[in-house]
Amino acid sequence: MVITSYTKDELIDLFVNRGFERYRADQILKWIYKKGITDFETMTDLPKDFRKYLRENFKINALNFIKRVPSSDSEKFLFKTEDGYIVETVLIKERDHFTLCVSSQIGCAIGCTFCATAIDGLKRNLRTEEIIDQLLQVQKISGVKVRNVVFMGMGEPLANYENVRKAVEILTMPWGFDLSKRRVTISTSGIIHQLRRMAYDPVMSEVNLAVSINAPSQGKRETLMPICKTNKLSQLMNLLKEYPLKPYRRITLEYVLIKGINDSPEDALELVRLIGRHKKRFKVNIIPYNPYPTLPYRRPEPENIINLQRILWENGISCFIRFSKGQKVFGACGQLRAEYEGVKV
Ligand code: SF4
């Protein structure tokens, strides 16, 4: 059993049933999440018989670390699951903090036509402990403290709801990593029934929401994101306009900008109309597309990127371009894969 698959209450139940004190759960959680210790023998305030029980019944890491691939403003970490799949995690250096982009699935079933991860479809969901271990190991290996976690790696987090929910709980609870709820973001392609569920979920509704919108009309969005055929853009926007937001929060609309597809001034104006009078509820992140060799899409011209941003600002919509730091990472969840082409593992 991997110990990071359990919440505090679950660990208390396990330990008490085996005759150990309930406060042992607090002790062990502190060692793992606060001190980053991943060896039971180093947990010196635990009695020997308890350490023996832990050693014989649990392990702490769920993934095998393979390698790190540094670049100027981000660093990729590759892990292997027990059943041999590669998990990609990206550490991004921002001006004064670090953000970790975690994967929630092996592959993805959503099938966005611009996305490299979609090519092989979904292999399987990542388990809670495999999501948590990405942060645990990256912090240990790199020696940095991560401030923000974004579910923008491989996969659609809302298609792996239960595992992601439990991971969010471990990330944000005081007994876990204790990250600020404002600093954890779920990025989704917009699965409407799961968004409804998230809206009233006491754990999931606390964290930030980002939705990949990518096109301002039903027709264009359908060609980029087949999920839009069953999750209509109008229904998605209606839901987002009523989504119960915490004070001072906004929903991020991710917009992967692709040359000749969705980068015209008309597209920008259509996006303005789509947002309508709810300008304060949303902010738009423009993400210039990173081409992938076997996909037909191209990166937009710099003037089109700036122009689209200008039109949104002129119409009162906050709009940011993910130009430099983390640009490759945020180029859409699945584009991570393009970054790792040629990396032998
Ligand atoms: S962009 Fe995201 S949701 Fe779409 S196929 Fe790729 S990984 Fe899945």
Short mmCIF file of C-alpha atoms and ligand atoms in Angstrom, two decimals:
data_model
loop_
_atom_site.label_atom_id
_atom_site.label_comp_id
_atom_site.label_asym_id
_atom_site.label_seq_id
_atom_site.Cartn_x
_atom_site.Cartn_y
_atom_site.Cartn_z
CA MET A 1 0.00 0.00 0.00
CA VAL A 2 1.18 3.51 -0.74
CA ILE A 3 0.70 5.70 2.29
CA THR A 4 0.01 8.86 0.28
CA SER A 5 -3.20 7.30 -1.02
CA TYR A 6 -4.83 7.87 2.38
CA THR A 7 -6.40 10.92 3.99
CA LYS A 8 -5.75 11.64 7.63
CA ASP A 9 -9.06 10.09 8.73
CA GLU A 10 -8.37 6.94 6.74
CA LEU A 11 -4.93 6.60 8.31
CA ILE A 12 -6.35 7.07 11.81
CA ASP A 13 -8.83 4.25 11.15
CA LEU A 14 -6.06 1.98 9.86
CA PHE A 15 -3.72 2.66 12.75
CA VAL A 16 -6.35 2.44 15.50
CA ASN A 17 -7.58 -0.87 14.10
CA ARG A 18 -4.04 -2.19 14.44
CA GLY A 19 -3.78 -1.00 18.03
CA PHE A 20 -1.71 2.14 17.47
CA GLU A 21 -2.56 5.59 18.83
CA ARG A 22 -4.54 7.91 16.58
CA TYR A 23 -1.94 10.68 16.89
CA ARG A 24 0.52 8.49 14.99
CA ALA A 25 -1.31 9.63 11.86
CA ASP A 26 -0.42 13.26 12.59
CA GLN A 27 3.18 12.34 13.19
CA ILE A 28 3.62 10.44 9.98
CA LEU A 29 1.78 12.99 7.86
CA LYS A 30 4.06 15.69 9.24
CA TRP A 31 7.15 13.72 8.32
CA ILE A 32 5.95 13.14 4.77
CA TYR A 33 4.23 16.38 3.77
CA LYS A 34 5.95 18.97 5.95
CA LYS A 35 9.46 17.55 6.10
CA GLY A 36 9.49 15.63 2.82
CA ILE A 37 10.91 12.50 4.46
CA THR A 38 10.30 9.37 2.43
CA ASP A 39 12.05 6.77 4.59
CA PHE A 40 10.27 5.39 7.66
CA GLU A 41 13.57 4.72 9.43
CA THR A 42 14.36 8.46 9.46
CA MET A 43 11.16 9.18 11.40
CA THR A 44 12.92 9.11 14.71
CA ASP A 45 10.02 10.05 16.99
CA LEU A 46 8.05 6.94 15.99
CA PRO A 47 8.44 3.85 18.17
CA LYS A 48 10.26 0.89 16.70
CA ASP A 49 7.22 -1.41 16.54
CA PHE A 50 5.25 1.25 14.64
CA ARG A 51 8.09 1.81 12.22
CA LYS A 52 8.27 -1.94 11.68
CA TYR A 53 4.52 -2.02 10.95
CA LEU A 54 4.92 0.85 8.49
CA ARG A 55 7.90 -0.71 6.79
CA GLU A 56 6.14 -4.03 6.36
CA ASN A 57 2.83 -2.62 5.14
CA PHE A 58 3.45 0.65 3.34
CA LYS A 59 5.68 2.45 0.96
CA ILE A 60 5.82 6.19 0.50
CA ASN A 61 6.57 6.73 -3.19
CA ALA A 62 4.19 5.55 -5.92
CA LEU A 63 6.35 6.46 -8.92
CA ASN A 64 9.88 5.68 -9.97
CA PHE A 65 11.89 8.77 -10.82
CA ILE A 66 13.65 8.49 -14.18
CA LYS A 67 15.21 11.80 -15.09
CA ARG A 68 14.95 15.57 -15.06
CA VAL A 69 15.25 17.63 -18.22
CA PRO A 70 16.13 21.26 -17.50
CA SER A 71 15.47 24.22 -19.77
CA SER A 72 15.80 27.95 -19.15
CA ASP A 73 12.58 28.62 -17.28
CA SER A 74 11.15 25.21 -16.56
CA GLU A 75 12.26 21.72 -15.77
CA LYS A 76 10.61 18.46 -16.76
CA PHE A 77 10.57 15.46 -14.49
CA LEU A 78 9.88 12.04 -15.91
CA PHE A 79 8.57 9.21 -13.76
CA LYS A 80 7.56 5.65 -14.49
CA THR A 81 4.52 3.95 -12.98
CA GLU A 82 4.71 0.40 -11.62
CA ASP A 83 3.03 -0.82 -14.81
CA GLY A 84 5.54 0.93 -17.02
CA TYR A 85 3.87 4.15 -18.16
CA ILE A 86 5.68 7.48 -18.28
CA VAL A 87 4.32 10.36 -16.20
CA GLU A 88 5.41 13.88 -17.04
CA THR A 89 5.55 16.70 -14.52
CA VAL A 90 6.85 20.19 -15.11
CA LEU A 91 8.36 22.57 -12.58
CA ILE A 92 8.07 26.18 -13.69
CA LYS A 93 10.13 28.97 -12.21
CA GLU A 94 8.05 32.13 -11.95
CA ARG A 95 9.46 35.44 -10.75
CA ASP A 96 9.24 34.73 -7.03
CA HIS A 97 7.85 31.21 -6.73
CA PHE A 98 7.60 27.77 -8.29
CA THR A 99 4.56 26.25 -9.98
CA LEU A 100 4.16 22.54 -10.59
CA CYS A 101 2.16 21.31 -13.56
CA VAL A 102 0.94 17.80 -12.71
CA SER A 103 -0.54 15.05 -14.86
CA SER A 104 -3.81 13.38 -13.90
CA GLN A 105 -4.04 10.63 -16.53
CA ILE A 106 -1.81 8.53 -18.79
CA GLY A 107 -2.88 9.86 -22.18
CA CYS A 108 -6.30 11.41 -22.63
CA ALA A 109 -9.63 10.42 -24.14
CA ILE A 110 -10.87 13.93 -24.91
CA GLY A 111 -9.26 13.97 -28.34
CA CYS A 112 -8.46 17.65 -28.91
CA THR A 113 -7.18 17.78 -32.47
CA PHE A 114 -4.26 20.09 -31.67
CA CYS A 115 -2.99 18.00 -28.78
CA ALA A 116 -0.17 15.47 -28.78
CA THR A 117 -1.45 13.59 -25.76
CA ALA A 118 -4.68 12.82 -27.57
CA ILE A 119 -2.86 10.84 -30.27
CA ASP A 120 -2.70 7.54 -28.40
CA GLY A 121 -5.92 7.98 -26.46
CA LEU A 122 -6.36 7.21 -22.79
CA LYS A 123 -4.27 4.47 -21.18
CA ARG A 124 -5.52 4.87 -17.65
CA ASN A 125 -6.27 7.26 -14.81
CA LEU A 126 -3.52 8.14 -12.38
CA ARG A 127 -4.25 7.12 -8.83
CA THR A 128 -4.28 9.70 -6.03
CA GLU A 129 -0.87 8.62 -4.79
CA GLU A 130 0.59 8.90 -8.30
CA ILE A 131 -0.62 12.49 -8.50
CA ILE A 132 0.62 13.34 -5.01
CA ASP A 133 3.98 11.69 -5.61
CA GLN A 134 4.72 14.08 -8.47
CA LEU A 135 4.84 16.96 -5.98
CA LEU A 136 6.49 14.97 -3.22
CA GLN A 137 9.33 13.79 -5.43
CA VAL A 138 9.86 17.03 -7.36
CA GLN A 139 10.23 18.97 -4.12
CA LYS A 140 12.65 16.42 -2.74
CA ILE A 141 14.73 16.09 -5.90
CA SER A 142 14.89 19.79 -6.74
CA GLY A 143 15.03 21.10 -3.18
CA VAL A 144 12.47 23.83 -3.95
CA LYS A 145 9.16 24.51 -2.25
CA VAL A 146 6.32 24.56 -4.74
CA ARG A 147 3.73 27.31 -4.17
CA ASN A 148 1.24 26.63 -6.97
CA VAL A 149 -0.05 23.37 -8.39
CA VAL A 150 -1.91 23.32 -11.69
CA PHE A 151 -3.66 20.26 -13.13
CA MET A 152 -2.53 21.06 -16.67
CA GLY A 153 -0.30 18.10 -17.40
CA MET A 154 -1.40 15.05 -19.33
CA GLY A 155 -5.05 14.18 -19.08
CA GLU A 156 -8.44 15.66 -18.26
CA PRO A 157 -8.64 16.00 -14.46
CA LEU A 158 -12.43 15.99 -14.31
CA ALA A 159 -12.49 12.64 -16.12
CA ASN A 160 -10.54 11.25 -13.16
CA TYR A 161 -12.70 13.01 -10.60
CA GLU A 162 -12.35 10.86 -7.48
CA ASN A 163 -8.56 10.55 -7.62
CA VAL A 164 -8.11 14.23 -8.41
CA ARG A 165 -10.52 15.22 -5.64
CA LYS A 166 -8.60 13.23 -3.06
CA ALA A 167 -5.32 14.65 -4.34
CA VAL A 168 -6.73 18.18 -4.01
CA GLU A 169 -7.70 17.37 -0.43
CA ILE A 170 -4.16 16.21 0.38
CA LEU A 171 -2.67 19.24 -1.37
CA THR A 172 -4.77 21.78 0.52
CA MET A 173 -5.49 20.32 3.97
CA PRO A 174 -3.42 21.58 6.93
CA TRP A 175 -2.34 17.98 7.63
CA GLY A 176 -1.25 17.58 3.98
CA PHE A 177 0.85 19.92 1.87
CA ASP A 178 -1.24 22.80 3.21
CA LEU A 179 -1.14 24.74 -0.06
CA SER A 180 -3.40 27.75 -0.33
CA LYS A 181 -6.65 26.83 -2.07
CA ARG A 182 -6.13 29.88 -4.25
CA ARG A 183 -2.93 28.33 -5.52
CA VAL A 184 -4.33 25.07 -6.82
CA THR A 185 -5.96 25.12 -10.24
CA ILE A 186 -8.04 22.52 -12.04
CA SER A 187 -7.80 23.01 -15.79
CA THR A 188 -10.52 21.26 -17.76
CA SER A 189 -11.70 20.89 -21.32
CA GLY A 190 -15.21 21.67 -20.04
CA ILE A 191 -17.09 18.48 -19.16
CA ILE A 192 -20.38 20.04 -18.15
CA HIS A 193 -21.78 17.40 -15.81
CA GLN A 194 -18.48 17.20 -13.93
CA LEU A 195 -18.28 20.98 -13.66
CA ARG A 196 -21.76 20.94 -12.08
CA ARG A 197 -20.50 18.38 -9.61
CA MET A 198 -17.37 20.42 -8.90
CA ALA A 199 -19.38 23.58 -8.29
CA TYR A 200 -21.03 22.13 -5.18
CA ASP A 201 -18.24 19.89 -4.00
CA PRO A 202 -16.83 21.21 -0.70
CA VAL A 203 -13.29 20.22 -1.70
CA MET A 204 -13.21 20.92 -5.42
CA SER A 205 -15.18 24.15 -5.39
CA GLU A 206 -12.53 25.73 -3.17
CA VAL A 207 -9.77 25.68 -5.78
CA ASN A 208 -9.32 27.70 -8.96
CA LEU A 209 -11.01 26.77 -12.18
CA ALA A 210 -9.54 27.14 -15.66
CA VAL A 211 -11.48 26.06 -18.74
CA SER A 212 -9.93 25.48 -22.17
CA ILE A 213 -12.24 27.44 -24.39
CA ASN A 214 -9.93 27.69 -27.44
CA ALA A 215 -12.55 28.98 -29.87
CA PRO A 216 -15.41 31.47 -29.61
CA SER A 217 -18.00 29.59 -31.66
CA GLN A 218 -19.61 26.16 -31.52
CA GLY A 219 -18.41 25.24 -35.04
CA LYS A 220 -14.76 26.14 -34.53
CA ARG A 221 -14.63 24.68 -31.07
CA GLU A 222 -16.08 21.42 -32.33
CA THR A 223 -13.28 21.02 -34.85
CA LEU A 224 -10.61 21.66 -32.21
CA MET A 225 -12.33 19.86 -29.35
CA PRO A 226 -14.70 17.02 -30.28
CA ILE A 227 -16.01 17.04 -26.71
CA CYS A 228 -17.83 20.22 -27.69
CA LYS A 229 -20.27 18.18 -29.78
CA THR A 230 -21.85 16.82 -26.60
CA ASN A 231 -20.80 19.66 -24.28
CA LYS A 232 -22.17 22.63 -26.21
CA LEU A 233 -20.31 25.90 -25.94
CA SER A 234 -23.48 27.84 -25.09
CA GLN A 235 -24.33 25.43 -22.26
CA LEU A 236 -20.76 25.53 -20.99
CA MET A 237 -20.73 29.34 -20.94
CA ASN A 238 -24.13 29.49 -19.24
CA LEU A 239 -22.82 27.21 -16.54
CA LEU A 240 -19.62 29.21 -16.10
CA LYS A 241 -21.58 32.45 -15.86
CA GLU A 242 -23.46 30.98 -12.90
CA TYR A 243 -20.64 28.95 -11.38
CA PRO A 244 -20.47 29.80 -7.65
CA LEU A 245 -17.23 31.75 -7.33
CA LYS A 246 -15.41 32.48 -4.09
CA PRO A 247 -14.82 36.19 -3.36
CA TYR A 248 -12.12 37.81 -5.49
CA ARG A 249 -11.80 34.79 -7.74
CA ARG A 250 -12.19 34.62 -11.48
CA ILE A 251 -12.52 31.75 -13.93
CA THR A 252 -9.64 31.52 -16.36
CA LEU A 253 -10.57 30.89 -19.98
CA GLU A 254 -7.60 29.23 -21.67
CA TYR A 255 -7.35 30.07 -25.35
CA VAL A 256 -4.74 28.18 -27.38
CA LEU A 257 -4.09 30.50 -30.28
CA ILE A 258 -3.53 28.71 -33.60
CA LYS A 259 -2.51 30.35 -36.85
CA GLY A 260 -5.41 30.81 -39.28
CA ILE A 261 -7.80 28.89 -37.05
CA ASN A 262 -8.84 31.11 -34.16
CA ASP A 263 -6.50 34.12 -34.28
CA SER A 264 -8.45 36.71 -36.29
CA PRO A 265 -9.94 40.00 -34.98
CA GLU A 266 -13.39 38.49 -35.68
CA ASP A 267 -12.54 35.61 -33.35
CA ALA A 268 -11.57 38.12 -30.67
CA LEU A 269 -14.83 40.03 -31.08
CA GLU A 270 -16.82 36.81 -30.98
CA LEU A 271 -15.09 35.91 -27.74
CA VAL A 272 -16.03 39.31 -26.35
CA ARG A 273 -19.67 38.62 -27.27
CA LEU A 274 -19.48 35.16 -25.73
CA ILE A 275 -18.34 36.61 -22.41
CA GLY A 276 -20.98 39.31 -22.69
CA ARG A 277 -21.63 41.34 -19.56
CA HIS A 278 -19.71 38.90 -17.32
CA LYS A 279 -16.35 40.56 -17.93
CA LYS A 280 -15.33 40.68 -14.29
CA ARG A 281 -16.00 36.97 -13.83
CA PHE A 282 -13.42 35.81 -16.39
CA LYS A 283 -9.85 36.37 -17.41
CA VAL A 284 -8.46 35.06 -20.65
CA ASN A 285 -5.06 33.39 -21.03
CA ILE A 286 -3.85 33.41 -24.62
CA ILE A 287 -1.45 30.57 -25.27
CA PRO A 288 0.39 30.76 -28.61
CA TYR A 289 0.35 27.24 -30.02
CA ASN A 290 3.49 25.12 -29.96
CA PRO A 291 3.54 23.12 -33.19
CA TYR A 292 3.84 19.36 -33.00
CA PRO A 293 5.45 17.55 -35.95
CA THR A 294 2.55 15.26 -36.90
CA LEU A 295 -0.25 17.77 -36.30
CA PRO A 296 -1.33 20.29 -38.95
CA TYR A 297 -1.48 23.40 -36.75
CA ARG A 298 0.95 26.31 -36.68
CA ARG A 299 2.02 28.98 -34.26
CA PRO A 300 0.27 32.38 -34.78
CA GLU A 301 2.10 35.48 -35.97
CA PRO A 302 3.25 37.78 -33.15
CA GLU A 303 1.06 40.65 -34.43
CA ASN A 304 -2.05 38.45 -34.31
CA ILE A 305 -1.28 37.47 -30.74
CA ILE A 306 -0.90 41.10 -29.67
CA ASN A 307 -3.94 42.15 -31.67
CA LEU A 308 -6.19 39.59 -30.06
CA GLN A 309 -5.04 40.66 -26.63
CA ARG A 310 -5.58 44.34 -27.49
CA ILE A 311 -9.14 43.74 -28.65
CA LEU A 312 -10.01 41.91 -25.45
CA TRP A 313 -8.49 44.61 -23.23
CA GLU A 314 -10.26 47.35 -25.22
CA ASN A 315 -13.51 45.57 -24.50
CA GLY A 316 -12.85 45.40 -20.78
CA ILE A 317 -11.67 41.79 -20.54
CA SER A 318 -8.47 40.95 -18.64
CA CYS A 319 -6.25 39.05 -20.99
CA PHE A 320 -2.73 37.72 -20.56
CA ILE A 321 -0.32 36.07 -22.96
CA ARG A 322 1.66 33.09 -21.78
CA PHE A 323 4.68 34.17 -23.76
CA SER A 324 7.76 33.13 -21.94
CA LYS A 325 7.94 31.36 -18.63
CA GLY A 326 6.19 28.05 -18.77
CA GLN A 327 5.04 28.83 -22.28
CA LYS A 328 5.86 25.40 -23.58
CA VAL A 329 4.32 23.82 -20.56
CA PHE A 330 1.07 25.70 -20.69
CA GLY A 331 0.73 25.26 -24.43
CA ALA A 332 -2.16 22.89 -23.59
CA CYS A 333 -1.92 19.95 -21.31
CA GLY A 334 -1.12 17.40 -23.95
CA GLN A 335 1.57 19.41 -25.62
CA LEU A 336 3.83 18.33 -22.83
CA ARG A 337 4.42 15.24 -24.85
CA ALA A 338 5.93 17.22 -27.69
CA GLU A 339 8.53 18.52 -25.29
CA TYR A 340 9.68 15.03 -24.47
CA GLU A 341 10.03 13.71 -27.95
CA GLY A 342 13.47 12.25 -28.29
CA VAL A 343 13.94 11.80 -24.57
CA LYS A 344 15.01 8.21 -24.02
CA VAL A 345 13.66 6.73 -20.84
S1 SF4 B 1 -5.62 19.26 -24.65
FE1 SF4 B 1 -5.95 18.34 -22.61
S2 SF4 B 1 -8.09 17.66 -22.66
FE2 SF4 B 1 -7.49 18.00 -24.79
S3 SF4 B 1 -6.81 15.95 -25.50
FE3 SF4 B 1 -5.01 17.09 -24.75
S4 SF4 B 1 -4.72 16.41 -22.64
FE4 SF4 B 1 -6.83 15.91 -23.25
#
